[in-house]
Short mmCIF file of C-alpha atoms in Angstrom, two decimals:
data_model
loop_
_atom_site.label_atom_id
_atom_site.label_comp_id
_atom_site.label_asym_id
_atom_site.label_seq_id
_atom_site.Cartn_x
_atom_site.Cartn_y
_atom_site.Cartn_z
CA MET A 9 36.49 17.04 -105.40
CA ILE A 10 33.13 15.47 -104.69
CA PRO A 11 33.07 13.38 -101.46
CA VAL A 12 31.42 10.31 -102.98
CA GLU A 13 31.47 8.53 -106.33
CA VAL A 14 28.47 6.41 -107.30
CA THR A 15 28.26 3.95 -110.17
CA PRO A 16 24.67 2.67 -110.34
CA GLY A 17 24.16 -0.85 -111.61
CA ASP A 18 21.32 -3.27 -112.25
CA SER A 19 22.54 -6.07 -109.96
CA PRO A 20 21.05 -6.71 -106.50
CA VAL A 21 24.59 -6.37 -105.09
CA ILE A 22 26.01 -3.05 -103.88
CA LEU A 23 29.71 -2.62 -103.12
CA GLY A 24 30.47 -0.14 -100.35
CA LEU A 25 33.96 1.39 -100.44
CA PRO A 26 34.30 3.71 -97.43
CA HIS A 27 38.06 3.62 -96.93
CA THR A 28 39.77 3.62 -100.34
CA GLY A 29 39.82 7.40 -100.72
CA THR A 30 43.08 9.32 -100.31
CA TRP A 31 41.82 12.86 -100.88
CA LEU A 32 42.58 15.37 -98.14
CA PRO A 33 41.46 19.00 -98.38
CA ASP A 34 44.55 21.22 -98.19
CA ASP A 35 43.65 22.69 -94.81
CA ILE A 36 43.23 19.24 -93.29
CA ARG A 37 46.43 17.89 -94.82
CA ALA A 38 48.35 20.82 -93.34
CA ARG A 39 47.17 19.83 -89.86
CA LEU A 40 48.44 16.25 -90.10
CA ASN A 41 51.91 15.44 -88.83
CA ALA A 42 54.45 13.59 -90.97
CA ARG A 43 53.21 10.23 -89.75
CA GLY A 44 49.61 11.10 -90.54
CA GLN A 45 50.45 12.26 -94.03
CA VAL A 46 51.66 8.76 -94.93
CA LEU A 47 47.98 7.68 -94.85
CA ALA A 48 49.05 4.21 -93.75
CA ASP A 49 45.53 3.19 -92.73
CA THR A 50 44.07 3.42 -96.23
CA ASP A 51 42.31 0.38 -97.70
CA TRP A 52 44.91 0.39 -100.45
CA HIS A 53 43.79 -0.55 -103.98
CA ILE A 54 40.54 -2.18 -102.91
CA GLU A 55 38.63 -0.40 -105.69
CA ARG A 56 41.08 -1.91 -108.20
CA LEU A 57 40.87 -5.34 -106.62
CA TYR A 58 37.08 -5.51 -107.01
CA ASP A 59 36.86 -3.68 -110.33
CA GLY A 60 34.90 -5.64 -112.94
CA LEU A 61 34.31 -8.71 -110.78
CA LEU A 62 30.52 -8.47 -110.96
CA PRO A 63 29.18 -6.62 -114.01
CA GLY A 64 26.18 -4.55 -113.00
CA ALA A 65 27.13 -4.20 -109.36
CA THR A 66 26.48 -0.75 -107.91
CA THR A 67 29.48 0.90 -106.25
CA VAL A 68 29.46 3.69 -103.67
CA ARG A 69 32.94 4.98 -102.91
CA ALA A 70 34.13 7.67 -100.51
CA THR A 71 36.85 9.77 -102.15
CA PHE A 72 38.04 11.35 -98.87
CA HIS A 73 40.49 9.71 -96.52
CA ARG A 74 39.33 8.19 -93.25
CA TYR A 75 41.49 10.73 -91.38
CA VAL A 76 39.11 13.42 -92.63
CA ILE A 77 36.24 11.44 -91.14
CA ASP A 78 35.56 7.73 -91.01
CA ALA A 79 32.57 6.84 -93.17
CA ASN A 80 32.35 3.47 -91.42
CA ARG A 81 31.60 4.96 -87.99
CA GLY A 82 28.30 6.24 -86.71
CA ALA A 83 27.84 9.99 -86.45
CA ASP A 84 27.50 9.58 -82.67
CA ASP A 85 31.05 8.10 -82.53
CA ALA A 86 29.92 5.18 -80.37
CA SER A 87 32.57 2.47 -80.13
CA LEU A 88 31.98 -0.52 -82.36
CA TYR A 89 34.22 -2.69 -80.19
CA PRO A 90 33.85 -1.66 -76.53
CA GLY A 91 36.86 -2.57 -74.43
CA GLN A 92 39.17 -2.98 -77.42
CA ASN A 93 41.59 -0.56 -79.02
CA THR A 94 40.05 1.13 -82.03
CA THR A 95 39.89 4.49 -83.81
CA GLY A 96 37.00 6.93 -83.77
CA LEU A 97 34.82 8.92 -86.11
CA VAL A 98 37.66 11.40 -86.66
CA PRO A 99 40.74 9.39 -85.70
CA LEU A 100 43.27 11.00 -83.38
CA THR A 101 45.76 8.16 -83.82
CA ASP A 102 46.65 5.69 -86.51
CA PHE A 103 46.17 1.94 -86.20
CA ASP A 104 49.43 1.70 -84.28
CA GLY A 105 48.12 4.04 -81.60
CA GLU A 106 50.43 6.87 -82.67
CA ALA A 107 49.31 10.50 -82.95
CA ILE A 108 48.61 11.74 -86.50
CA TRP A 109 47.77 15.44 -85.94
CA LEU A 110 49.81 18.58 -85.41
CA THR A 111 46.53 20.27 -84.46
CA GLU A 112 43.77 17.92 -83.41
CA PRO A 113 40.27 18.51 -84.78
CA ASP A 114 37.90 20.22 -82.38
CA ALA A 115 34.12 19.90 -82.06
CA ALA A 116 33.49 22.52 -84.75
CA ASP A 117 35.84 20.71 -87.16
CA ILE A 118 34.09 17.43 -86.55
CA ALA A 119 30.64 18.94 -87.06
CA HIS A 120 31.79 20.45 -90.37
CA ARG A 121 33.23 17.16 -91.55
CA LYS A 122 30.06 15.30 -90.66
CA ALA A 123 28.06 17.67 -92.84
CA GLN A 124 30.50 17.89 -95.75
CA PHE A 125 31.74 14.31 -96.01
CA HIS A 126 30.05 11.75 -93.76
CA ALA A 127 26.46 12.76 -94.48
CA PRO A 128 26.83 12.89 -98.29
CA TYR A 129 28.44 9.45 -98.37
CA HIS A 130 25.63 7.88 -96.40
CA ALA A 131 22.95 9.79 -98.26
CA ALA A 132 24.31 8.33 -101.50
CA LEU A 133 24.63 4.84 -100.05
CA ALA A 134 21.12 4.92 -98.58
CA ALA A 135 19.70 6.11 -101.88
CA GLU A 136 21.35 3.26 -103.78
CA VAL A 137 20.18 0.70 -101.22
CA ALA A 138 16.63 1.98 -101.62
CA ARG A 139 16.86 1.99 -105.43
CA VAL A 140 18.25 -1.53 -105.62
CA ARG A 141 15.71 -2.89 -103.13
CA ALA A 142 12.88 -1.29 -105.10
CA ARG A 143 14.14 -2.89 -108.30
CA HIS A 144 14.85 -6.38 -106.97
CA GLY A 145 12.82 -6.66 -103.80
CA VAL A 146 16.10 -7.19 -101.97
CA ALA A 147 19.46 -5.43 -101.69
CA ILE A 148 22.75 -7.06 -100.67
CA LEU A 149 25.34 -4.59 -99.41
CA TYR A 150 28.85 -6.04 -99.49
CA ASP A 151 31.17 -3.68 -97.63
CA CYS A 152 34.72 -3.86 -98.95
CA HIS A 153 37.66 -3.38 -96.57
CA SER A 154 41.31 -4.25 -96.06
CA ILE A 155 43.85 -3.79 -93.30
CA ARG A 156 47.48 -4.61 -92.58
CA SER A 157 47.95 -8.20 -91.45
CA HIS A 158 50.08 -7.27 -88.40
CA ILE A 159 48.83 -4.49 -86.10
CA PRO A 160 49.59 -5.31 -82.44
CA PHE A 161 47.64 -2.24 -81.24
CA LEU A 162 44.45 -3.72 -82.70
CA PHE A 163 44.91 -7.48 -82.61
CA PRO A 164 47.50 -10.13 -81.66
CA GLY A 165 49.37 -12.23 -84.19
CA THR A 166 48.57 -12.36 -87.89
CA LEU A 167 45.12 -11.54 -89.24
CA PRO A 168 43.47 -14.23 -91.38
CA ASP A 169 43.24 -13.54 -95.10
CA PHE A 170 39.42 -13.42 -95.08
CA ASN A 171 37.59 -11.77 -92.19
CA VAL A 172 33.83 -12.03 -92.70
CA GLY A 173 31.58 -9.90 -90.50
CA THR A 174 27.82 -10.13 -89.99
CA ASN A 175 27.64 -8.88 -86.39
CA LEU A 176 27.11 -12.43 -85.17
CA GLY A 177 24.64 -13.29 -87.90
CA THR A 178 22.28 -10.37 -87.40
CA THR A 179 22.93 -8.28 -90.53
CA CYS A 180 21.99 -10.71 -93.31
CA ASP A 181 20.08 -13.84 -94.18
CA PRO A 182 22.02 -16.90 -92.96
CA ARG A 183 22.27 -18.14 -96.54
CA ILE A 184 24.35 -15.09 -97.40
CA GLU A 185 26.69 -15.63 -94.47
CA ALA A 186 27.05 -19.32 -95.29
CA ALA A 187 27.66 -18.74 -99.00
CA VAL A 188 30.42 -16.21 -98.41
CA TYR A 189 32.11 -18.17 -95.66
CA ASP A 190 31.91 -21.47 -97.53
CA LEU A 191 33.74 -19.92 -100.48
CA CYS A 192 36.38 -18.49 -98.14
CA MET A 193 36.93 -21.94 -96.66
CA ALA A 194 37.05 -23.55 -100.11
CA SER A 195 39.79 -21.12 -101.18
CA GLY A 196 42.32 -22.79 -98.90
CA ARG A 197 43.21 -19.42 -97.38
CA THR A 198 43.02 -18.52 -93.71
CA HIS A 199 39.60 -17.27 -92.71
CA VAL A 200 37.38 -16.34 -89.78
CA LEU A 201 33.71 -15.49 -89.30
CA ASN A 202 32.88 -12.71 -86.83
CA GLY A 203 36.36 -12.63 -85.41
CA ARG A 204 38.18 -9.39 -84.59
CA PHE A 205 36.13 -7.59 -87.24
CA LYS A 206 32.44 -8.39 -86.89
CA GLY A 207 31.21 -5.72 -89.27
CA GLY A 208 31.51 -1.97 -88.93
CA TRP A 209 28.82 0.65 -88.57
CA THR A 210 27.81 0.41 -92.22
CA THR A 211 27.13 -3.31 -92.00
CA ARG A 212 25.32 -3.00 -88.68
CA HIS A 213 23.27 0.05 -89.68
CA TYR A 214 22.10 -1.03 -93.13
CA GLY A 215 21.88 -4.75 -92.48
CA GLN A 216 18.18 -5.16 -91.65
CA PRO A 217 17.17 -8.52 -93.13
CA GLY A 218 13.54 -8.08 -92.12
CA THR A 219 13.28 -5.10 -94.49
CA GLY A 220 14.94 -6.85 -97.42
CA VAL A 221 18.34 -5.20 -96.91
CA HIS A 222 21.21 -7.56 -96.15
CA ALA A 223 24.76 -6.47 -95.34
CA ILE A 224 28.04 -8.29 -94.92
CA GLN A 225 31.58 -7.00 -94.43
CA MET A 226 34.72 -8.45 -95.95
CA GLU A 227 37.96 -7.36 -94.30
CA LEU A 228 40.94 -8.62 -96.28
CA ALA A 229 44.45 -8.86 -94.93
CA GLN A 230 46.49 -6.60 -97.19
CA SER A 231 49.15 -9.29 -97.53
CA THR A 232 46.70 -10.98 -99.91
CA HIS A 233 47.06 -8.36 -102.64
CA LEU A 234 49.93 -5.96 -101.82
CA SER A 235 53.60 -6.57 -102.43
CA THR A 236 54.36 -4.72 -99.21
CA GLU A 237 52.23 -3.41 -96.35
CA VAL A 238 54.49 -0.40 -95.87
CA PRO A 239 55.08 2.50 -98.29
CA PRO A 240 54.61 2.50 -101.23
CA PHE A 241 51.82 -0.03 -100.52
CA ALA A 242 52.20 -1.40 -104.03
CA TYR A 243 49.56 -3.56 -105.69
CA ASP A 244 50.80 -7.07 -106.51
CA ASP A 245 49.18 -8.19 -109.75
CA ALA A 246 49.89 -11.88 -109.30
CA LYS A 247 48.60 -11.99 -105.73
CA ALA A 248 45.58 -9.91 -106.64
CA GLU A 249 44.58 -12.02 -109.64
CA ALA A 250 44.69 -15.17 -107.50
CA LEU A 251 42.53 -13.48 -104.87
CA ARG A 252 40.08 -12.11 -107.42
CA VAL A 253 39.10 -15.67 -108.36
CA THR A 254 37.52 -16.17 -104.93
CA LEU A 255 36.13 -12.64 -104.71
CA ARG A 256 34.44 -13.03 -108.09
CA ALA A 257 32.90 -16.31 -106.98
CA ILE A 258 31.60 -14.65 -103.81
CA LEU A 259 29.95 -11.76 -105.62
CA GLU A 260 28.46 -13.98 -108.30
CA ARG A 261 27.03 -16.26 -105.62
CA LEU A 262 25.47 -13.31 -103.80
CA ALA A 263 23.83 -12.06 -106.97
CA ALA A 264 22.49 -15.54 -107.68
CA LEU A 265 21.10 -15.84 -104.15
CA ALA A 266 19.07 -12.65 -104.32
CA PRO A 267 15.93 -14.13 -105.98
CA GLU A 268 15.92 -17.02 -103.50
CA ILE A 269 16.22 -14.69 -100.52
CA ARG A 270 13.53 -12.37 -101.85
CA ALA A 271 11.15 -15.28 -102.17
#
């Protein structure tokens, strides 16, 4: 299987999907323990949730699972949230802090995975960012994520439905941040801006407003679109359709903002 799927579009908006993949090469799957093989930390059904919301949007999707290597971490494995519990470039635990490997990856394994999975994903994403910026004079990267709403190892209490991240306003034009957050507030759902999730490596790396590339991360609580946040992690059509109303409005607003921001 190829490590990344790209669907080029003619919109100024690019959807990044680094954590929806569930593919594990056989040799890597065999090294995971029973807990790891559940793949609980997948961004379940996010590609389905966003499908068709903005005709013409480019999508860049990793097909491999984040336990192979996390496409939303820098290759240097620097912590995105110093002092807080998190998982690394090649996670050794799940989001509950529990071990996932029978045989942990070593330095050679990690180097191989960087070359075979991480690098191709970011080469494809960088190429699409460059193509879209050349076409429109601006590119808006909207990084799509989801996570269970209760994970004491990572955060206390219940996660808000919408978690918008711009690394404290540094990764995009303020009009983008305001437009997305205003629509989250208008939805009547719980929401936070630059809370526990301020934007991962993708948002921070590509979001360079001075160059015409703007990036924003949306972390959704999985309770917004799943019938259960434990196996089988089933998609809830009714919940999802209600959520898609707001997500469609967000993406359409971003596309409409692009000419204004370029100017």
